XYZ file of C-alpha atoms in Angstrom:
292
model
C 25.230 18.231 -16.963
C 28.045 16.374 -15.175
C 27.007 13.550 -12.814
C 28.239 15.391 -9.723
C 26.107 18.374 -10.708
C 23.114 16.054 -11.038
C 23.784 14.822 -7.525
C 24.180 18.301 -6.042
C 21.011 19.571 -7.715
C 19.007 16.521 -6.665
C 20.246 16.793 -3.091
C 19.340 20.463 -2.992
C 15.821 19.604 -4.155
C 15.444 17.057 -1.365
C 16.632 19.609 1.181
C 14.232 22.218 -0.173
C 11.414 19.692 0.044
C 12.325 18.903 3.615
C 12.516 22.564 4.546
C 9.166 23.256 2.918
C 7.492 20.517 4.917
C 9.293 20.785 8.269
C 6.901 20.439 11.189
C 6.390 18.079 14.149
C 3.598 15.604 13.413
C 2.056 12.438 14.782
C 0.764 9.226 13.275
C -2.830 8.700 12.217
C -4.835 7.014 14.962
C -8.346 6.693 16.265
C -7.883 9.718 18.516
C -7.196 13.199 17.116
C -3.485 13.843 16.692
C -1.629 17.093 17.242
C -1.354 17.614 13.514
C -5.084 17.019 13.076
C -5.808 19.615 15.723
C -3.531 22.074 13.932
C -5.201 21.315 10.614
C -8.680 21.667 12.097
C -7.675 25.114 13.286
C -7.003 25.966 9.656
C -10.355 24.649 8.448
C -9.735 21.019 7.585
C -9.571 17.681 9.442
C -12.903 18.601 10.999
C -14.438 15.201 11.667
C -17.829 16.782 12.280
C -17.935 17.976 8.653
C -20.735 16.469 6.581
C -20.412 16.492 2.786
C -22.923 18.651 0.932
C -25.113 17.686 -1.999
C -22.826 19.734 -4.242
C -19.698 17.968 -2.953
C -20.900 14.606 -1.645
C -17.496 13.001 -1.175
C -14.836 13.923 1.416
C -11.394 14.719 0.054
C -8.389 12.987 1.616
C -5.041 14.695 1.011
C -1.951 12.462 0.898
C 1.386 14.215 1.438
C 4.678 13.413 -0.274
C 8.061 12.088 0.834
C 9.478 14.136 3.736
C 6.012 15.721 4.058
C 3.352 15.840 6.722
C -0.387 16.291 7.002
C -0.274 20.025 7.672
C 2.554 21.819 5.906
C 2.149 20.016 2.580
C -1.420 21.351 2.414
C -1.316 24.905 3.741
C -2.264 26.092 0.254
C -4.543 23.447 -1.224
C -6.548 22.420 1.855
C -7.994 25.903 2.575
C -8.558 26.354 -1.171
C -10.815 23.283 -1.196
C -12.468 24.086 2.135
C -13.383 27.525 0.778
C -15.111 25.737 -2.107
C -17.307 23.690 0.193
C -15.418 20.408 0.502
C -14.914 18.352 3.653
C -11.132 17.985 3.613
C -8.928 15.609 5.595
C -5.223 14.794 5.668
C -3.142 12.085 7.289
C 0.434 11.412 8.325
C 1.902 8.147 7.047
C 5.219 6.382 6.575
C 6.723 7.332 9.932
C 10.104 5.864 10.902
C 11.205 5.298 14.517
C 13.073 8.242 16.001
C 12.342 10.433 12.965
C 9.719 12.859 14.299
C 9.894 15.633 11.737
C 9.587 13.915 8.367
C 7.115 11.320 7.126
C 6.552 9.320 3.961
C 9.802 7.408 4.528
C 8.591 3.945 5.516
C 7.838 1.039 3.169
C 5.212 2.278 0.740
C 3.057 -0.854 0.912
C 2.781 -0.356 4.678
C 1.944 3.317 4.139
C -0.888 2.253 1.839
C -2.266 0.235 4.748
C -2.230 3.386 6.891
C -4.125 5.198 4.142
C -6.702 2.387 4.021
C -7.372 2.739 7.752
C -7.603 6.515 7.495
C -10.061 6.437 4.589
C -12.248 4.035 6.574
C -12.174 6.475 9.477
C -13.137 9.422 7.258
C -15.978 7.506 5.601
C -17.319 6.405 8.981
C -17.249 9.974 10.314
C -18.815 11.611 7.255
C -21.263 8.879 6.305
C -20.106 9.045 2.684
C -19.810 5.805 0.701
C -16.742 6.982 -1.215
C -13.895 9.476 -0.911
C -11.733 11.340 -3.400
C -7.956 11.232 -2.927
C -5.535 14.026 -3.837
C -1.840 13.327 -3.429
C 1.444 15.102 -4.068
C 4.555 13.251 -5.238
C 4.700 9.875 -3.431
C 1.225 10.744 -2.136
C -0.125 10.726 -5.682
C 1.345 7.303 -6.391
C 1.094 5.409 -3.085
C -2.744 5.320 -3.127
C -2.570 3.189 -6.264
C -1.270 0.327 -4.085
C -4.286 0.818 -1.818
C -6.624 0.801 -4.829
C -5.019 -2.248 -6.424
C -4.204 -4.517 -3.492
C -6.068 -3.333 -0.370
C -9.655 -3.000 -1.520
C -9.578 0.759 -2.014
C -11.243 0.703 -5.428
C -14.640 0.179 -3.828
C -14.188 3.168 -1.515
C -12.604 5.732 -3.838
C -14.209 7.657 -6.672
C -11.150 9.517 -7.979
C -7.404 9.757 -7.447
C -5.805 13.081 -8.352
C -2.012 12.925 -8.449
C 0.073 16.109 -8.457
C 3.602 15.354 -9.719
C 3.225 11.663 -8.800
C 6.073 9.224 -9.388
C 3.767 6.629 -10.898
C 6.553 4.718 -12.615
C 9.398 5.616 -10.299
C 12.102 8.159 -10.864
C 15.747 8.352 -11.844
C 16.035 11.600 -9.860
C 17.842 13.354 -12.718
C 19.802 10.178 -13.355
C 21.196 10.078 -9.823
C 19.832 6.593 -9.152
C 21.647 5.298 -12.226
C 24.904 5.950 -10.356
C 23.991 3.574 -7.501
C 25.532 0.467 -9.107
C 28.902 2.237 -9.085
C 28.784 2.591 -5.279
C 28.594 -0.904 -3.736
C 26.179 -1.024 -0.828
C 24.609 2.368 -1.550
C 21.251 0.978 -2.678
C 21.085 -1.396 0.303
C 21.805 1.529 2.629
C 19.007 3.602 1.107
C 16.628 0.668 1.369
C 17.376 -0.028 5.025
C 17.443 3.597 6.191
C 14.604 5.038 4.097
C 12.601 2.239 2.439
C 10.259 4.638 0.628
C 13.153 6.147 -1.316
C 14.270 2.711 -2.466
C 10.695 1.810 -3.415
C 10.461 4.904 -5.610
C 13.496 4.113 -7.757
C 12.431 3.281 -11.299
C 12.517 -0.476 -11.763
C 12.358 -1.297 -8.044
C 10.443 -4.434 -6.962
C 7.735 -2.189 -5.528
C 7.308 -0.258 -8.787
C 7.319 -3.475 -10.797
C 4.528 -4.946 -8.673
C 2.523 -1.717 -8.669
C 2.463 -1.388 -12.446
C 2.339 -5.037 -13.444
C -0.866 -5.769 -15.324
C -1.718 -2.121 -15.981
C -1.696 1.285 -14.335
C -5.351 1.464 -13.302
C -8.149 -0.504 -11.691
C -11.802 -0.444 -12.783
C -14.228 1.962 -11.180
C -11.783 4.737 -10.295
C -11.125 7.981 -12.179
C -7.481 9.034 -12.414
C -6.258 12.584 -12.990
C -2.523 13.342 -13.211
C -1.123 16.895 -13.076
C 2.528 17.228 -14.083
C 4.987 20.060 -14.684
C 7.727 19.879 -17.273
C 10.039 21.646 -14.814
C 9.874 18.738 -12.359
C 13.405 17.986 -11.177
C 12.526 15.164 -8.774
C 10.227 12.847 -10.751
C 12.144 12.501 -13.966
C 11.503 12.148 -16.827
C 8.299 14.030 -16.067
C 6.236 12.087 -18.606
C 6.687 8.933 -16.517
C 4.154 10.497 -14.156
C 1.375 9.943 -16.682
C -0.873 6.892 -16.514
C -2.336 4.699 -19.241
C -5.752 3.113 -19.152
C -9.472 3.895 -19.072
C -10.784 6.831 -17.040
C -7.391 8.556 -17.114
C -6.765 12.254 -17.699
C -3.141 13.369 -17.991
C -2.472 17.107 -17.793
C 0.775 19.001 -18.322
C 0.262 22.238 -16.444
C 2.242 24.213 -19.061
C -0.363 23.188 -21.640
C -2.847 25.105 -19.496
C -0.515 28.031 -18.792
C 2.802 28.217 -20.612
C 3.982 30.857 -18.125
C 3.716 28.458 -15.173
C 7.271 27.779 -13.972
C 6.391 25.617 -10.970
C 8.726 22.725 -10.229
C 8.091 19.613 -8.148
C 7.526 21.219 -4.751
C 5.716 24.373 -5.868
C 3.194 22.658 -8.131
C 1.769 20.755 -5.169
C 2.069 23.352 -2.430
C 1.510 26.875 -3.784
C 0.478 26.754 -7.459
C -3.108 28.012 -7.667
C -3.276 27.146 -11.365
C -2.673 23.538 -10.366
C -5.192 23.952 -7.526
C -7.817 24.994 -10.081
C -7.072 21.874 -12.088
C -7.494 19.794 -8.915
C -10.911 21.369 -8.336
C -11.881 20.548 -11.914
C -10.785 16.957 -11.419
C -12.863 16.628 -8.245
C -15.977 18.089 -9.874
C -15.725 17.610 -13.647
C -19.410 18.434 -14.153
C -18.716 22.007 -12.978
C -15.240 22.350 -14.458
C -14.125 25.671 -15.905
C -11.093 26.198 -18.139
C -7.719 26.128 -16.387
C -5.650 29.043 -17.681
C -2.988 31.469 -16.495
C -5.846 33.509 -15.021
C -6.926 30.625 -12.800
C -4.450 31.769 -10.142
C -6.762 34.689 -9.427
C -9.645 32.366 -8.563
């Protein structure tokens, strides 16, 4: 494919992602936000929820770039609530004067927001640990929290759906940046999270230096071979102990979900998430899982 076609396709994916997640939101704080109220009306972000014996850990959902705490999870959050989980979601990575899209600020700072939110959820539920489920950047960013901000002692499992664990070339688009002087600096100043997610960035180098995982946490990665944002898709997979890497087409060859769909509407992927959260009660993930 010609480079300009790469660029057009990648841009269209970003626009589709933005359209799929468009909604006014507010930052996570001690008081309930408008987005939390909206989510609670849909069955999650209920801070009176107490985890059951069957599901003793609250689940914190971490949206992706351009996402927010409600629209990214209109499919998965109710799916988990219906299965008896206490489910929560946060907004992070807000930029000044950008009210509609989140996950754009420096990722290390976003990990600090996640740390504060997890503390809030644990205090409200009384649980000693949480499970994290993230889509795209939201499946990778928590690894900074686990590695550098003390999250490993508060998190049992991290489930990443299409996470850019080792950065992305965005179909090779980022490889064109050196040919456009100033382009990378512009991306970094305007949308730091995008610069952080480029394969080989200082953030990615620091995140993965010394190994992909930290002791005491289970990692579960769900990828799709049709991912057109985190490319090559196999860079999503992690190496290390307590890691399970799943290609969704190995579970259902008919699954055509790409980057956005696999985290927002794919019930086969949702079934795999449920298995990852409760491996003792896991059932096979197949093409029929979408009916469950």
